[in-house]
mmCIF file of C-alpha atoms and ligand atoms in Angstrom:
data_model
loop_
_atom_site.group_PDB
_atom_site.id
_atom_site.type_symbol
_atom_site.label_atom_id
_atom_site.label_comp_id
_atom_site.label_asym_id
_atom_site.label_seq_id
_atom_site.Cartn_x
_atom_site.Cartn_y
_atom_site.Cartn_z
ATOM 1 C CA UNK G 234 72.846 -31.826 -33.826
ATOM 2 C CA UNK G 235 71.477 -28.354 -33.205
ATOM 3 C CA UNK G 236 73.411 -25.539 -34.811
ATOM 4 C CA UNK G 237 72.767 -22.217 -33.069
ATOM 5 C CA UNK G 238 73.949 -20.172 -36.003
ATOM 6 C CA UNK G 239 71.833 -21.844 -38.657
ATOM 7 C CA UNK G 240 69.479 -19.502 -40.492
ATOM 8 C CA UNK G 241 66.263 -20.356 -42.213
ATOM 9 C CA UNK G 242 63.000 -18.888 -43.329
ATOM 10 C CA UNK G 243 60.178 -18.645 -45.799
ATOM 11 C CA UNK G 244 60.825 -16.319 -48.683
ATOM 12 C CA UNK G 245 57.976 -14.989 -50.828
ATOM 13 C CA UNK G 246 58.963 -14.191 -54.401
ATOM 14 C CA UNK G 247 56.485 -11.601 -55.648
ATOM 15 C CA UNK G 248 56.143 -9.404 -58.696
ATOM 16 C CA UNK G 249 54.167 -8.773 -61.840
ATOM 17 C CA UNK G 250 53.707 -11.614 -64.315
ATOM 18 C CA UNK G 251 56.607 -12.150 -66.699
ATOM 19 C CA UNK G 252 59.301 -10.329 -64.729
ATOM 20 C CA UNK G 253 61.244 -13.592 -64.328
ATOM 21 C CA UNK G 254 60.201 -14.920 -60.918
ATOM 22 C CA UNK G 255 60.131 -18.563 -62.010
ATOM 23 C CA UNK G 256 63.424 -18.261 -63.864
ATOM 24 C CA UNK G 257 65.033 -16.747 -60.786
ATOM 25 C CA UNK G 258 63.567 -19.399 -58.523
ATOM 26 C CA UNK G 259 64.901 -22.144 -60.756
ATOM 27 C CA UNK G 260 68.318 -20.482 -60.728
ATOM 28 C CA UNK G 261 68.339 -20.236 -56.945
ATOM 29 C CA UNK G 262 67.064 -23.728 -56.353
ATOM 30 C CA UNK G 263 69.137 -25.218 -59.133
ATOM 31 C CA UNK G 264 66.553 -27.405 -60.800
ATOM 32 C CA UNK G 265 63.719 -26.788 -63.149
ATOM 33 C CA UNK G 266 60.595 -26.776 -61.031
ATOM 34 C CA UNK G 267 58.495 -23.741 -61.893
ATOM 35 C CA UNK G 268 56.940 -23.022 -65.254
ATOM 36 C CA UNK G 269 58.791 -20.563 -67.446
ATOM 37 C CA UNK G 270 56.821 -19.147 -70.294
ATOM 38 C CA UNK G 271 57.140 -16.222 -72.682
ATOM 39 C CA UNK G 272 53.519 -15.520 -71.841
ATOM 40 C CA UNK G 273 52.356 -14.064 -68.542
ATOM 41 C CA UNK G 274 50.224 -15.754 -65.900
ATOM 42 C CA UNK G 275 51.260 -19.329 -66.326
ATOM 43 C CA UNK G 276 52.176 -20.018 -62.749
ATOM 44 C CA UNK G 277 48.862 -20.807 -61.227
ATOM 45 C CA UNK G 278 49.786 -22.787 -58.189
ATOM 46 C CA UNK G 279 51.964 -21.778 -55.355
ATOM 47 C CA UNK G 280 55.181 -23.669 -55.923
ATOM 48 C CA UNK G 281 57.631 -24.352 -53.200
ATOM 49 C CA UNK G 282 61.331 -24.513 -53.911
ATOM 50 C CA UNK G 283 64.035 -24.997 -51.308
ATOM 51 C CA UNK G 284 67.510 -23.496 -51.486
ATOM 52 C CA UNK G 285 70.175 -25.186 -49.389
ATOM 53 C CA UNK G 286 73.057 -22.837 -48.736
ATOM 54 C CA UNK G 287 76.092 -22.938 -46.509
ATOM 55 C CA UNK G 288 74.602 -22.566 -43.007
ATOM 56 C CA UNK G 289 71.157 -21.594 -44.188
ATOM 57 C CA UNK G 290 68.006 -22.803 -45.864
ATOM 58 C CA UNK G 291 65.524 -20.632 -47.769
ATOM 59 C CA UNK G 292 62.071 -21.983 -48.543
ATOM 60 C CA UNK G 293 60.626 -20.114 -51.504
ATOM 61 C CA UNK G 294 57.060 -19.571 -52.509
ATOM 62 C CA UNK G 295 56.613 -18.553 -56.115
ATOM 63 C CA UNK G 296 53.412 -16.617 -56.484
ATOM 64 C CA UNK G 297 51.631 -15.351 -59.537
ATOM 65 C CA UNK G 298 51.817 -11.601 -60.029
ATOM 66 C CA UNK G 299 49.299 -9.128 -58.775
ATOM 67 C CA UNK G 300 46.495 -8.151 -61.068
ATOM 68 C CA UNK G 301 42.913 -7.097 -60.799
ATOM 69 C CA UNK G 302 40.614 -10.019 -60.061
ATOM 70 C CA UNK G 303 38.469 -10.887 -63.070
ATOM 71 C CA UNK G 304 37.046 -14.139 -61.894
ATOM 72 C CA UNK G 305 37.428 -16.559 -59.048
ATOM 73 C CA UNK G 306 40.725 -17.790 -60.387
ATOM 74 C CA UNK G 307 42.077 -14.240 -60.329
ATOM 75 C CA UNK G 308 40.927 -13.727 -56.785
ATOM 76 C CA UNK G 309 42.692 -16.915 -55.791
ATOM 77 C CA UNK G 310 45.910 -15.609 -57.256
ATOM 78 C CA UNK G 311 45.737 -12.470 -55.150
ATOM 79 C CA UNK G 312 44.923 -14.581 -52.144
ATOM 80 C CA UNK G 313 47.972 -16.704 -52.890
ATOM 81 C CA UNK G 314 50.159 -13.600 -52.860
ATOM 82 C CA UNK G 315 48.596 -12.408 -49.610
ATOM 83 C CA UNK G 316 49.045 -15.812 -48.048
ATOM 84 C CA UNK G 317 52.631 -16.188 -49.104
ATOM 85 C CA UNK G 318 53.490 -12.745 -47.729
ATOM 86 C CA UNK G 319 51.596 -13.588 -44.552
ATOM 87 C CA UNK G 320 53.726 -16.682 -43.912
ATOM 88 C CA UNK G 321 57.011 -15.205 -45.034
ATOM 89 C CA UNK G 322 60.082 -14.063 -43.129
ATOM 90 C CA UNK G 323 61.387 -12.223 -46.154
ATOM 91 C CA UNK G 324 59.891 -10.902 -49.381
ATOM 92 C CA UNK G 325 61.711 -10.653 -52.659
ATOM 93 C CA UNK G 326 60.102 -8.219 -55.071
ATOM 94 C CA UNK G 327 61.229 -8.882 -58.626
ATOM 95 C CA UNK G 328 60.989 -6.028 -61.136
ATOM 96 C CA UNK G 329 62.332 -5.187 -64.564
ATOM 97 C CA UNK G 330 64.957 -2.489 -65.061
ATOM 98 C CA UNK G 331 62.701 0.451 -65.904
ATOM 99 C CA UNK G 332 61.785 3.632 -64.055
ATOM 100 C CA UNK G 333 58.126 3.083 -64.604
ATOM 101 C CA UNK G 334 56.667 1.571 -61.477
ATOM 102 C CA UNK G 335 53.247 0.146 -62.243
ATOM 103 C CA UNK G 336 50.236 0.493 -59.978
ATOM 104 C CA UNK G 337 50.398 -3.223 -59.201
ATOM 105 C CA UNK G 338 54.023 -2.874 -58.127
ATOM 106 C CA UNK G 339 53.070 -0.010 -55.826
ATOM 107 C CA UNK G 340 50.372 -2.242 -54.360
ATOM 108 C CA UNK G 341 52.877 -4.995 -53.764
ATOM 109 C CA UNK G 342 55.287 -2.564 -52.131
ATOM 110 C CA UNK G 343 52.532 -1.489 -49.729
ATOM 111 C CA UNK G 344 51.742 -5.091 -48.843
ATOM 112 C CA UNK G 345 55.289 -6.266 -48.295
ATOM 113 C CA UNK G 346 56.064 -3.286 -46.046
ATOM 114 C CA UNK G 347 55.296 -5.464 -43.022
ATOM 115 C CA UNK G 348 58.253 -7.796 -43.483
ATOM 116 C CA UNK G 349 61.882 -7.260 -44.518
ATOM 117 C CA UNK G 350 62.114 -7.095 -48.281
ATOM 118 C CA UNK G 351 64.754 -7.251 -50.934
ATOM 119 C CA UNK G 352 64.285 -5.661 -54.334
ATOM 120 C CA UNK G 353 65.644 -7.666 -57.236
ATOM 121 C CA UNK G 354 66.036 -5.804 -60.504
ATOM 122 C CA UNK G 355 66.023 -8.673 -62.971
ATOM 123 C CA UNK G 356 66.858 -8.828 -66.698
ATOM 124 C CA UNK G 357 69.913 -6.623 -66.235
ATOM 125 C CA UNK G 358 71.335 -8.240 -69.346
ATOM 126 C CA UNK G 359 68.821 -6.185 -71.340
ATOM 127 C CA UNK G 360 69.951 -2.733 -70.252
ATOM 128 C CA UNK G 361 73.215 -0.775 -69.973
ATOM 129 C CA UNK G 362 74.643 -0.618 -66.478
ATOM 130 C CA UNK G 363 74.333 3.167 -66.187
ATOM 131 C CA UNK G 364 70.551 2.943 -66.572
ATOM 132 C CA UNK G 365 70.324 0.950 -63.357
ATOM 133 C CA UNK G 366 71.216 3.866 -61.115
ATOM 134 C CA UNK G 367 68.030 5.770 -61.817
ATOM 135 C CA UNK G 368 65.957 2.597 -61.381
ATOM 136 C CA UNK G 369 67.589 1.988 -58.021
ATOM 137 C CA UNK G 370 66.991 5.618 -56.995
ATOM 138 C CA UNK G 371 63.360 5.383 -58.018
ATOM 139 C CA UNK G 372 62.648 2.284 -55.906
ATOM 140 C CA UNK G 373 64.707 3.630 -53.027
ATOM 141 C CA UNK G 374 62.331 6.567 -52.849
ATOM 142 C CA UNK G 375 59.321 4.248 -52.611
ATOM 143 C CA UNK G 376 60.273 1.897 -49.791
ATOM 144 C CA UNK G 377 62.905 0.968 -47.300
ATOM 145 C CA UNK G 378 64.348 -2.162 -48.878
ATOM 146 C CA UNK G 379 66.865 -4.211 -46.903
ATOM 147 C CA UNK G 380 68.850 -4.413 -50.132
ATOM 148 C CA UNK G 381 68.526 -3.747 -53.838
ATOM 149 C CA UNK G 382 70.222 -6.324 -56.045
ATOM 150 C CA UNK G 383 70.422 -6.155 -59.843
ATOM 151 C CA UNK G 384 70.655 -9.624 -61.413
ATOM 152 C CA UNK G 385 70.102 -11.548 -64.582
ATOM 153 C CA UNK G 386 68.218 -14.735 -63.846
ATOM 154 C CA UNK G 387 68.821 -15.752 -67.433
ATOM 155 C CA UNK G 388 72.632 -15.495 -67.420
ATOM 156 C CA UNK G 389 73.097 -16.013 -63.682
ATOM 157 C CA UNK G 390 74.903 -12.682 -63.309
ATOM 158 C CA UNK G 391 75.020 -11.496 -59.684
ATOM 159 C CA UNK G 392 72.803 -14.338 -58.473
ATOM 160 C CA UNK G 393 75.450 -15.429 -55.950
ATOM 161 C CA UNK G 394 75.380 -11.885 -54.506
ATOM 162 C CA UNK G 395 71.626 -12.282 -54.131
ATOM 163 C CA UNK G 396 72.168 -15.573 -52.287
ATOM 164 C CA UNK G 397 74.376 -13.802 -49.734
ATOM 165 C CA UNK G 398 71.789 -11.062 -49.314
ATOM 166 C CA UNK G 399 69.077 -13.653 -48.720
ATOM 167 C CA UNK G 400 71.202 -15.370 -46.085
ATOM 168 C CA UNK G 401 71.955 -12.059 -44.349
ATOM 169 C CA UNK G 402 68.273 -11.246 -44.093
ATOM 170 C CA UNK G 403 67.005 -14.592 -42.810
ATOM 171 C CA UNK G 404 66.369 -15.075 -39.107
ATOM 172 C CA UNK G 405 68.039 -17.784 -37.065
ATOM 173 C CA UNK G 406 66.056 -20.955 -37.392
ATOM 174 C CA UNK G 407 66.019 -24.717 -37.866
ATOM 175 C CA UNK G 408 66.503 -26.733 -41.023
ATOM 176 C CA UNK G 409 62.870 -27.153 -42.034
ATOM 177 C CA UNK G 410 63.408 -29.707 -44.788
ATOM 178 C CA UNK G 411 65.957 -32.457 -45.420
ATOM 179 C CA UNK G 412 68.918 -31.057 -47.326
ATOM 180 C CA UNK G 413 68.357 -33.172 -50.438
ATOM 181 C CA UNK G 414 64.855 -31.869 -51.006
ATOM 182 C CA UNK G 415 64.264 -29.167 -53.619
ATOM 183 C CA UNK G 416 60.492 -29.076 -53.760
ATOM 184 C CA UNK G 417 57.508 -30.441 -51.898
ATOM 185 C CA UNK G 418 55.495 -30.712 -55.077
ATOM 186 C CA UNK G 419 54.729 -34.256 -56.037
ATOM 187 C CA UNK G 420 56.095 -35.573 -59.308
ATOM 188 C CA UNK G 421 52.515 -35.769 -60.494
ATOM 189 C CA UNK G 422 52.035 -32.024 -60.043
ATOM 190 C CA UNK G 423 55.289 -31.329 -61.827
ATOM 191 C CA UNK G 424 54.275 -33.551 -64.757
ATOM 192 C CA UNK G 425 50.963 -31.731 -65.086
ATOM 193 C CA UNK G 426 52.783 -28.366 -65.030
ATOM 194 C CA UNK G 427 55.127 -29.600 -67.754
ATOM 195 C CA UNK G 428 52.193 -30.629 -69.961
ATOM 196 C CA UNK G 429 50.541 -27.251 -69.385
ATOM 197 C CA UNK G 430 53.765 -25.439 -70.197
ATOM 198 C CA UNK G 431 54.195 -27.330 -73.474
ATOM 199 C CA UNK G 432 50.565 -26.741 -74.387
ATOM 200 C CA UNK G 433 50.964 -22.977 -73.891
ATOM 201 C CA UNK G 434 54.196 -23.069 -75.837
ATOM 202 C CA UNK G 435 52.816 -24.987 -78.820
ATOM 203 C CA UNK G 436 49.512 -23.111 -79.009
ATOM 204 C CA UNK G 437 50.969 -19.620 -78.428
ATOM 205 C CA UNK G 438 48.289 -16.907 -78.765
ATOM 206 C CA UNK G 439 45.632 -19.261 -79.963
ATOM 207 C CA UNK G 440 44.467 -20.641 -76.749
ATOM 208 C CA UNK G 441 42.819 -21.219 -73.908
ATOM 209 C CA UNK G 442 43.606 -19.636 -70.790
ATOM 210 C CA UNK G 443 41.021 -21.938 -69.392
ATOM 211 C CA UNK G 444 42.699 -25.273 -69.910
ATOM 212 C CA UNK G 445 43.634 -27.604 -67.113
ATOM 213 C CA UNK G 446 45.616 -30.799 -66.930
ATOM 214 C CA UNK G 447 44.747 -33.756 -64.749
ATOM 215 C CA UNK G 448 47.045 -36.747 -64.385
ATOM 216 C CA UNK G 449 44.887 -39.858 -64.317
ATOM 217 C CA UNK G 450 47.673 -42.427 -64.250
ATOM 218 C CA UNK G 451 51.314 -42.321 -63.269
ATOM 219 C CA UNK G 452 52.802 -45.759 -62.837
ATOM 220 C CA UNK G 453 56.407 -46.810 -62.644
ATOM 221 C CA UNK G 454 57.389 -50.026 -64.394
ATOM 222 C CA UNK G 455 60.682 -51.316 -63.009
ATOM 223 C CA UNK G 456 60.720 -54.426 -65.212
ATOM 224 C CA UNK G 457 61.842 -52.381 -68.227
ATOM 225 C CA UNK G 458 65.516 -51.725 -68.747
ATOM 226 C CA UNK G 459 66.295 -48.446 -66.961
ATOM 227 C CA UNK G 460 62.706 -48.189 -65.745
ATOM 228 C CA UNK G 461 59.734 -46.547 -67.381
ATOM 229 C CA UNK G 462 56.806 -44.375 -66.394
ATOM 230 C CA UNK G 463 53.355 -44.884 -67.890
ATOM 231 C CA UNK G 464 51.507 -41.608 -67.670
ATOM 232 C CA UNK G 465 47.998 -40.684 -68.803
ATOM 233 C CA UNK G 466 46.592 -37.205 -68.597
ATOM 234 C CA UNK G 467 43.391 -35.394 -69.450
ATOM 235 C CA UNK G 468 43.550 -31.913 -70.894
ATOM 236 C CA UNK G 469 40.310 -30.145 -70.040
ATOM 237 C CA UNK G 470 39.236 -27.208 -72.137
ATOM 238 C CA UNK G 471 36.153 -25.026 -72.125
ATOM 239 C CA UNK G 472 34.750 -25.408 -75.637
ATOM 240 C CA UNK G 473 34.528 -27.890 -78.459
ATOM 241 C CA UNK G 474 36.321 -25.383 -80.696
ATOM 242 C CA UNK G 475 39.212 -25.326 -78.223
ATOM 243 C CA UNK G 476 39.350 -29.093 -78.303
ATOM 244 C CA UNK G 477 39.758 -28.911 -82.070
ATOM 245 C CA UNK G 478 42.593 -26.412 -81.769
ATOM 246 C CA UNK G 479 44.431 -28.450 -79.147
ATOM 247 C CA UNK G 480 44.174 -31.652 -81.192
ATOM 248 C CA UNK G 481 44.955 -29.955 -84.514
ATOM 249 C CA UNK G 482 44.608 -31.330 -88.044
ATOM 250 C CA UNK G 483 45.126 -35.073 -87.979
ATOM 251 C CA UNK G 484 46.131 -34.859 -84.323
ATOM 252 C CA UNK G 485 49.332 -32.999 -85.227
ATOM 253 C CA UNK G 486 49.187 -30.340 -82.531
ATOM 254 C CA UNK G 487 48.440 -32.755 -79.723
ATOM 255 C CA UNK G 488 51.235 -34.983 -80.928
ATOM 256 C CA UNK G 489 53.694 -32.096 -80.752
ATOM 257 C CA UNK G 490 52.564 -31.169 -77.238
ATOM 258 C CA UNK G 491 52.889 -34.810 -76.205
ATOM 259 C CA UNK G 492 56.370 -35.215 -77.678
ATOM 260 C CA UNK G 493 57.750 -32.085 -76.010
ATOM 261 C CA UNK G 494 56.122 -32.962 -72.690
ATOM 262 C CA UNK G 495 57.399 -36.534 -72.836
ATOM 263 C CA UNK G 496 60.975 -35.390 -73.506
ATOM 264 C CA UNK G 497 60.862 -32.962 -70.579
ATOM 265 C CA UNK G 498 59.343 -35.628 -68.296
ATOM 266 C CA UNK G 499 62.063 -38.090 -69.289
ATOM 267 C CA UNK G 500 64.699 -35.553 -68.261
ATOM 268 C CA UNK G 501 62.972 -34.849 -64.976
ATOM 269 C CA UNK G 502 62.201 -38.471 -64.069
ATOM 270 C CA UNK G 503 65.459 -39.810 -65.524
ATOM 271 C CA UNK G 504 63.858 -42.731 -67.303
ATOM 272 C CA UNK G 505 61.737 -43.538 -70.327
ATOM 273 C CA UNK G 506 58.217 -42.180 -70.349
ATOM 274 C CA UNK G 507 55.142 -43.348 -72.199
ATOM 275 C CA UNK G 508 52.704 -40.432 -72.249
ATOM 276 C CA UNK G 509 49.085 -40.576 -73.295
ATOM 277 C CA UNK G 510 47.063 -37.360 -73.624
ATOM 278 C CA UNK G 511 43.283 -37.050 -73.879
ATOM 279 C CA UNK G 512 41.470 -33.813 -74.658
ATOM 280 C CA UNK G 513 38.101 -33.310 -73.027
ATOM 281 C CA UNK G 514 35.586 -30.500 -72.907
ATOM 282 C CA UNK G 515 34.513 -29.592 -69.456
ATOM 283 C CA UNK G 516 32.237 -26.614 -69.504
ATOM 284 C CA UNK G 517 32.864 -24.076 -66.817
ATOM 285 C CA UNK G 518 35.482 -26.114 -64.963
ATOM 286 C CA UNK G 519 36.475 -22.896 -63.244
HETATM 287 P P1 LIG O 209 57.328 -15.002 -64.140
HETATM 288 O O1 LIG O 209 55.979 -14.852 -64.802
HETATM 289 O O2 LIG O 209 57.640 -13.787 -63.315
HETATM 290 O O3 LIG O 209 57.481 -16.269 -63.374
HETATM 291 O O4 LIG O 209 58.401 -14.981 -65.338
HETATM 292 P P2 LIG O 209 59.189 -16.199 -66.037
HETATM 293 O O5 LIG O 209 60.271 -16.708 -65.148
HETATM 294 O O6 LIG O 209 58.203 -17.166 -66.558
HETATM 295 O O7 LIG O 209 59.922 -15.415 -67.226
HETATM 296 C C1 LIG O 209 59.206 -14.664 -68.184
HETATM 297 C C2 LIG O 209 60.083 -14.417 -69.402
HETATM 298 O O8 LIG O 209 61.208 -13.587 -69.087
HETATM 299 C C3 LIG O 209 60.658 -15.702 -69.985
HETATM 300 O O9 LIG O 209 60.649 -15.587 -71.391
HETATM 301 C C4 LIG O 209 62.087 -15.710 -69.453
HETATM 302 O O10 LIG O 209 62.975 -16.426 -70.272
HETATM 303 C C5 LIG O 209 62.418 -14.230 -69.459
HETATM 304 N N1 LIG O 209 63.479 -13.886 -68.471
HETATM 305 C C6 LIG O 209 63.529 -14.253 -67.167
HETATM 306 N N2 LIG O 209 64.651 -13.765 -66.582
HETATM 307 C C7 LIG O 209 65.331 -13.078 -67.528
HETATM 308 C C8 LIG O 209 66.571 -12.338 -67.543
HETATM 309 O O11 LIG O 209 67.301 -12.218 -66.549
HETATM 310 N N3 LIG O 209 66.922 -11.756 -68.734
HETATM 311 C C9 LIG O 209 66.142 -11.846 -69.838
HETATM 312 N N4 LIG O 209 66.583 -11.253 -70.950
HETATM 313 N N5 LIG O 209 64.986 -12.547 -69.868
HETATM 314 C C10 LIG O 209 64.571 -13.144 -68.730
HETATM 315 MG MG1 LIG O 210 56.160 -17.765 -63.048
#
């Protein structure tokens, strides 16, 4: 049945790395789908999350933050931002609660000028309320935002207000996706993101920006009680020395990555998981 009042649209979440875009997306969509990391630049792929609200549907694209291109990968990230703004009906610019607007934020503001945009001041749990007024005034002087909404993606504070603002600013439109769908990413992609997230977490500063994960096997075995997934993955790194770091003394580091990734996969897939990780050197995979 066609509902004339239904609203829908594509919403681009943009902002510098580490401002909390993925955390906010997960909050809005209600399921862990994007990588959250204490380190910047972990979201490499464009991830789609779908929010099903009362009388509306918002399809989110989570893009990596703007930064100067250093290599092809960097250029792709900027292209991803451009593309997601190009397709979008609404932009959400996520910033932190400070008065200092970085050059990359000013660039983003210029780019999103073409479509309606909402400014989200995230991490409001980290600053006293009275500080927000000057931040709001600062951004108000830079662009004509449809709304400015302070939130905390971490605590969930004011996120329901943001949901209403999103609905208000979406055009009338059809339900693009079935209402039980939260992402169009395949489970395989999500598993490889989980492995990458755990690798970054376990290795902290030590490693390799240039490491990629490839799932080589993902097979469901229904004969086991409660079901079980057999998953194999290759971790590609750039140098032999990186391989050593990822594996660790006596395989300890790799084991830790594997354990954390397996636990997260079991939660996501809701069954037992057998996870096998292989570390391989692939020079210049970029
Ligand atoms: P992204 O790079 O913009 O996608 O940022 P992430 O969502 O990965 O978050 C980066 C870091 O900020 C993580 O350590 C988050 O836990 C943290 N973070 C995100 N939202 C909030 C928030 O509302 N309050 C606080 N205190 N931390 C947050
Ligand atoms: Mg992210």
